[in-house]
Amino acid sequence: MGARLAERARKTFQNGVAFINRPVGVKERVCLRVERCDQHWEGALRVGFTSVQPSLMDTPASVAIPTLTDRPGYWAAPVPQTLTTLGSELQFWVDSKGTVSVMGSNGMRYKLLTGVEVKKKLWAMIDVYGQTRAVLLLGSRKKVGNSFSSRRSCPTLPPPPVSPGDSCLCISEGRRCHPCHKHNAFENRPTAPPAGLYPEDCSVCLSEIATEVLSCGHRCLCQHCARRVMRDFGRCPLCRFPITPLHDVLG
């Protein structure tokens, strides 16, 4: 794939952080396609930018959020899961005000985060996380001067169509495959809760059903505990990503 495929090991939901190998410009759109999915995890693709040259990182990060975003010079946010289904194409970019946005093939744009330091060199960051197991880099697009045309990097032949053969789509097919029960056993650390056909208990009170999907993609709180956690802590109890209202949709 010419170093354009970023794929995570199937047995885990993390250890999939990748970077574009050159700095990207303001308003330059990084284009991706979701190649493989494993629906038995919660959460999905995260994207963002860093002002730290990736080759100078001291230690590899297991996840972008919060391992990297707790450090200065890293900005990342979850992509809405409606944009991360198998075969979906999307693009993300940062504008001159430091706002990171993402757009799916349906043309809808979502604001993911603000505060990126655009006066520094920036490298695009992709976290192949949760339900997203592999993404293919389709190059980037950048507007040419003041014209309405754009220039695309990495001119290549169109990639082959996505095949679901190597993806686990057990949830959408209305069944739960046996390997799904075993995936969390590979990790000796706290794991993302499995997504399945059966309800999960609230991770705080352990007595009510978890119904609230947080902005990080985790469904781990009942309605009562979600209000209390947002008021008192403001972070997901599983990954510590800040709890915010649903992503703002830009017109």
CSV table of C-alpha atoms in Angstrom, one decimal:
chain,number,residue,atom,x,y,z
A,1,MET,CA,0.0,0.0,0.0
A,2,GLY,CA,3.0,2.3,-0.2
A,3,ALA,CA,3.1,3.1,3.5
A,4,ARG,CA,-0.5,4.5,3.2
A,5,LEU,CA,-2.2,1.8,5.3
A,6,ALA,CA,-2.4,2.2,9.1
A,7,GLU,CA,-3.6,-1.0,10.7
A,8,ARG,CA,-3.9,-2.0,14.4
A,9,ALA,CA,-3.5,-5.5,15.7
A,10,ARG,CA,-6.9,-7.3,15.9
A,11,LYS,CA,-6.6,-8.5,19.5
A,12,THR,CA,-6.6,-5.0,21.0
A,13,PHE,CA,-8.5,-1.8,20.7
A,14,GLN,CA,-5.4,0.4,21.0
A,15,ASN,CA,-1.8,0.7,19.9
A,16,GLY,CA,-2.8,2.2,16.6
A,17,VAL,CA,-1.5,5.8,16.7
A,18,ALA,CA,0.0,6.9,13.4
A,19,PHE,CA,1.3,10.2,11.9
A,20,ILE,CA,1.6,11.7,8.5
A,21,ASN,CA,5.3,11.7,7.6
A,22,ARG,CA,5.5,15.4,6.6
A,23,PRO,CA,4.1,18.7,8.0
A,24,VAL,CA,0.7,19.6,6.7
A,25,GLY,CA,-0.5,23.1,6.0
A,26,VAL,CA,-3.5,25.1,7.4
A,27,LYS,CA,-6.7,24.1,5.6
A,28,GLU,CA,-4.9,21.1,3.9
A,29,ARG,CA,-7.4,18.3,4.1
A,30,VAL,CA,-6.1,14.8,5.0
A,31,CYS,CA,-8.2,12.2,3.2
A,32,LEU,CA,-8.8,8.7,4.7
A,33,ARG,CA,-10.9,5.7,4.1
A,34,VAL,CA,-12.0,3.1,6.7
A,35,GLU,CA,-10.6,-0.2,5.5
A,36,ARG,CA,-11.4,-2.6,8.3
A,37,CYS,CA,-13.8,-2.6,11.4
A,38,ASP,CA,-14.2,-4.7,14.5
A,39,GLN,CA,-17.6,-3.8,15.9
A,40,HIS,CA,-17.2,-5.5,19.2
A,41,TRP,CA,-15.3,-2.6,20.7
A,42,GLU,CA,-16.7,0.8,21.8
A,43,GLY,CA,-15.4,4.0,20.3
A,44,ALA,CA,-13.8,4.5,16.9
A,45,LEU,CA,-11.3,6.6,15.0
A,46,ARG,CA,-9.7,9.7,16.6
A,47,VAL,CA,-7.8,12.3,14.6
A,48,GLY,CA,-5.9,15.5,15.3
A,49,PHE,CA,-2.6,17.3,15.0
A,50,THR,CA,0.7,17.6,16.8
A,51,SER,CA,3.5,20.3,16.8
A,52,VAL,CA,6.0,17.7,18.1
A,53,GLN,CA,7.9,16.0,15.2
A,54,PRO,CA,6.8,12.4,15.4
A,55,SER,CA,10.4,11.0,14.9
A,56,LEU,CA,11.4,12.9,18.1
A,57,MET,CA,8.8,11.2,20.3
A,58,ASP,CA,10.5,9.7,23.4
A,59,THR,CA,8.1,6.7,23.8
A,60,PRO,CA,5.3,5.3,21.7
A,61,ALA,CA,1.7,6.1,22.8
A,62,SER,CA,-0.9,3.4,23.2
A,63,VAL,CA,-3.8,5.9,22.5
A,64,ALA,CA,-4.0,9.5,21.5
A,65,ILE,CA,-6.6,10.3,24.1
A,66,PRO,CA,-5.5,10.9,26.9
A,67,THR,CA,-1.9,9.6,26.6
A,68,LEU,CA,-0.9,12.2,24.1
A,69,THR,CA,-3.5,15.0,24.6
A,70,ASP,CA,-2.4,15.3,28.2
A,71,ARG,CA,1.0,16.5,26.9
A,72,PRO,CA,1.7,19.9,25.4
A,73,GLY,CA,1.6,20.1,21.6
A,74,TYR,CA,-1.0,17.4,20.9
A,75,TRP,CA,-4.6,17.9,19.9
A,76,ALA,CA,-7.0,15.1,19.1
A,77,ALA,CA,-10.8,14.2,19.3
A,78,PRO,CA,-13.0,11.3,18.4
A,79,VAL,CA,-14.6,11.3,15.0
A,80,PRO,CA,-18.5,10.8,15.1
A,81,GLN,CA,-19.1,7.1,14.6
A,82,THR,CA,-21.5,7.7,11.8
A,83,LEU,CA,-18.5,8.7,9.7
A,84,THR,CA,-16.4,5.6,10.6
A,85,THR,CA,-18.4,2.7,9.1
A,86,LEU,CA,-16.6,0.2,6.9
A,87,GLY,CA,-15.7,1.8,3.5
A,88,SER,CA,-16.4,5.4,4.7
A,89,GLU,CA,-14.3,8.2,3.3
A,90,LEU,CA,-13.6,11.3,5.3
A,91,GLN,CA,-11.3,14.3,5.5
A,92,PHE,CA,-10.1,16.4,8.3
A,93,TRP,CA,-8.2,19.7,8.6
A,94,VAL,CA,-7.3,22.6,10.8
A,95,ASP,CA,-8.2,26.2,9.9
A,96,SER,CA,-6.4,29.4,10.5
A,97,LYS,CA,-8.2,29.9,13.8
A,98,GLY,CA,-7.0,26.5,15.2
A,99,THR,CA,-10.3,24.7,14.8
A,100,VAL,CA,-10.2,21.1,13.7
A,101,SER,CA,-13.1,19.9,11.5
A,102,VAL,CA,-14.0,16.6,9.8
A,103,MET,CA,-16.2,16.0,6.8
A,104,GLY,CA,-17.7,12.7,5.6
A,105,SER,CA,-18.7,11.7,2.1
A,106,ASN,CA,-22.2,13.1,2.7
A,107,GLY,CA,-20.8,16.6,2.8
A,108,MET,CA,-21.7,17.2,6.5
A,109,ARG,CA,-18.9,19.0,8.5
A,110,TYR,CA,-18.4,18.6,12.2
A,111,LYS,CA,-16.3,20.7,14.5
A,112,LEU,CA,-14.1,18.5,16.6
A,113,LEU,CA,-11.9,20.8,18.7
A,114,THR,CA,-10.3,24.2,19.0
A,115,GLY,CA,-7.1,25.7,20.2
A,116,VAL,CA,-4.5,24.2,17.8
A,117,GLU,CA,-1.4,26.3,17.6
A,118,VAL,CA,-1.3,26.9,13.9
A,119,LYS,CA,1.8,29.2,13.9
A,120,LYS,CA,3.9,26.0,14.5
A,121,LYS,CA,4.6,23.2,12.1
A,122,LEU,CA,1.9,20.6,12.4
A,123,TRP,CA,1.8,16.9,11.6
A,124,ALA,CA,-1.5,15.1,11.2
A,125,MET,CA,-2.2,12.4,13.8
A,126,ILE,CA,-4.5,9.4,13.3
A,127,ASP,CA,-5.5,7.0,16.1
A,128,VAL,CA,-6.8,3.7,14.7
A,129,TYR,CA,-8.9,3.0,17.8
A,130,GLY,CA,-11.8,0.9,19.0
A,131,GLN,CA,-14.1,-0.2,16.2
A,132,THR,CA,-11.8,1.2,13.5
A,133,ARG,CA,-9.0,-1.4,12.8
A,134,ALA,CA,-7.4,0.0,9.6
A,135,VAL,CA,-7.5,3.2,7.5
A,136,LEU,CA,-6.0,3.9,4.1
A,137,LEU,CA,-4.5,7.4,3.5
A,138,LEU,CA,-5.9,8.8,0.2
A,139,GLY,CA,-3.6,11.8,0.1
A,140,SER,CA,-4.6,15.3,0.9
A,141,ARG,CA,-6.3,18.3,-0.8
A,142,LYS,CA,-5.2,21.9,-0.6
A,143,LYS,CA,-6.8,25.0,-2.2
A,144,VAL,CA,-4.7,26.6,-4.9
A,145,GLY,CA,-4.3,30.4,-4.2
A,146,ASN,CA,-7.6,32.3,-4.3
A,147,SER,CA,-9.1,30.0,-6.9
A,148,PHE,CA,-11.9,27.4,-6.4
A,149,SER,CA,-9.6,24.6,-7.5
A,150,SER,CA,-7.6,22.3,-5.3
A,151,ARG,CA,-4.4,20.3,-5.6
A,152,ARG,CA,-4.3,16.7,-4.4
A,153,SER,CA,-1.1,15.1,-3.1
A,154,CYS,CA,0.0,11.5,-3.6
A,155,PRO,CA,-1.6,11.1,-7.1
A,156,THR,CA,-2.1,7.3,-7.3
A,157,LEU,CA,-4.4,4.9,-8.9
A,158,PRO,CA,-7.8,4.5,-7.1
A,159,PRO,CA,-7.4,1.9,-4.3
A,160,PRO,CA,-9.2,-1.4,-4.6
A,161,PRO,CA,-12.8,-1.5,-3.2
A,162,VAL,CA,-13.1,-2.3,0.5
A,163,SER,CA,-13.9,-5.9,1.3
A,164,PRO,CA,-15.6,-6.8,4.6
A,165,GLY,CA,-14.0,-10.2,4.6
A,166,ASP,CA,-11.3,-9.3,7.2
A,167,SER,CA,-13.7,-7.2,9.3
A,168,CYS,CA,-15.8,-8.4,12.3
A,169,LEU,CA,-19.3,-7.1,11.6
A,170,CYS,CA,-21.0,-9.4,14.1
A,171,ILE,CA,-23.0,-6.6,15.8
A,172,SER,CA,-24.6,-5.3,12.6
A,173,GLU,CA,-25.3,-8.8,11.5
A,174,GLY,CA,-27.3,-9.4,14.6
A,175,ARG,CA,-25.0,-12.0,16.2
A,176,ARG,CA,-22.1,-12.1,18.6
A,177,CYS,CA,-19.1,-14.1,17.3
A,178,HIS,CA,-17.1,-16.2,19.8
A,179,PRO,CA,-13.8,-14.4,19.4
A,180,CYS,CA,-15.5,-11.2,20.5
A,181,HIS,CA,-15.8,-12.6,24.1
A,182,LYS,CA,-12.1,-13.3,24.2
A,183,HIS,CA,-10.6,-10.0,23.0
A,184,ASN,CA,-10.4,-8.2,26.3
A,185,ALA,CA,-8.5,-11.2,27.8
A,186,PHE,CA,-5.4,-10.1,25.7
A,187,GLU,CA,-5.0,-7.0,27.7
A,188,ASN,CA,-3.6,-6.7,31.3
A,189,ARG,CA,-4.8,-3.1,31.6
A,190,PRO,CA,-8.3,-1.5,31.8
A,191,THR,CA,-10.0,-2.0,28.4
A,192,ALA,CA,-12.6,-0.2,26.4
A,193,PRO,CA,-16.0,-1.9,27.2
A,194,PRO,CA,-17.1,-4.3,24.5
A,195,ALA,CA,-20.0,-3.2,22.3
A,196,GLY,CA,-22.6,-5.9,21.9
A,197,LEU,CA,-26.2,-6.9,21.6
A,198,TYR,CA,-26.7,-7.1,25.4
A,199,PRO,CA,-26.9,-4.0,27.8
A,200,GLU,CA,-24.0,-3.1,29.9
A,201,ASP,CA,-24.1,-1.9,33.6
A,202,CYS,CA,-23.4,1.7,34.4
A,203,SER,CA,-19.7,1.8,35.4
A,204,VAL,CA,-20.4,4.1,38.3
A,205,CYS,CA,-23.5,2.7,40.1
A,206,LEU,CA,-23.3,-0.8,38.7
A,207,SER,CA,-27.0,-1.2,39.2
A,208,GLU,CA,-28.6,0.7,36.2
A,209,ILE,CA,-28.1,0.0,32.5
A,210,ALA,CA,-25.6,2.2,30.7
A,211,THR,CA,-27.6,4.3,28.2
A,212,GLU,CA,-25.6,7.5,27.7
A,213,VAL,CA,-23.0,7.6,24.9
A,214,LEU,CA,-20.3,10.1,25.8
A,215,SER,CA,-18.4,12.4,23.4
A,216,CYS,CA,-15.5,9.9,23.4
A,217,GLY,CA,-17.8,7.1,22.1
A,218,HIS,CA,-18.0,5.1,25.4
A,219,ARG,CA,-21.5,4.0,26.5
A,220,CYS,CA,-20.7,3.5,30.2
A,221,LEU,CA,-23.1,5.6,32.3
A,222,CYS,CA,-26.8,5.7,33.2
A,223,GLN,CA,-28.6,9.0,32.8
A,224,HIS,CA,-28.5,9.8,36.5
A,225,CYS,CA,-24.7,9.1,36.9
A,226,ALA,CA,-23.9,10.9,33.6
A,227,ARG,CA,-25.4,14.1,35.0
A,228,ARG,CA,-23.4,13.7,38.2
A,229,VAL,CA,-20.1,12.8,36.5
A,230,MET,CA,-20.5,15.8,34.1
A,231,ARG,CA,-21.2,18.1,37.0
A,232,ASP,CA,-18.5,16.9,39.4
A,233,PHE,CA,-15.7,15.6,37.1
A,234,GLY,CA,-16.4,16.5,33.5
A,235,ARG,CA,-14.5,13.5,32.1
A,236,CYS,CA,-15.3,10.0,30.9
A,237,PRO,CA,-14.6,7.5,33.8
A,238,LEU,CA,-13.0,5.1,31.4
A,239,CYS,CA,-10.7,7.1,29.2
A,240,ARG,CA,-10.7,10.6,30.9
A,241,PHE,CA,-11.7,12.4,27.7
A,242,PRO,CA,-13.6,15.6,28.5
A,243,ILE,CA,-17.4,15.1,28.4
A,244,THR,CA,-18.9,17.7,26.0
A,245,PRO,CA,-22.2,18.1,24.3
A,246,LEU,CA,-22.7,16.3,21.0
A,247,HIS,CA,-20.3,17.6,18.3
A,248,ASP,CA,-21.3,20.9,16.9
A,249,VAL,CA,-22.5,20.5,13.3
A,250,LEU,CA,-21.3,23.2,11.0
A,251,GLY,CA,-23.5,24.4,8.2
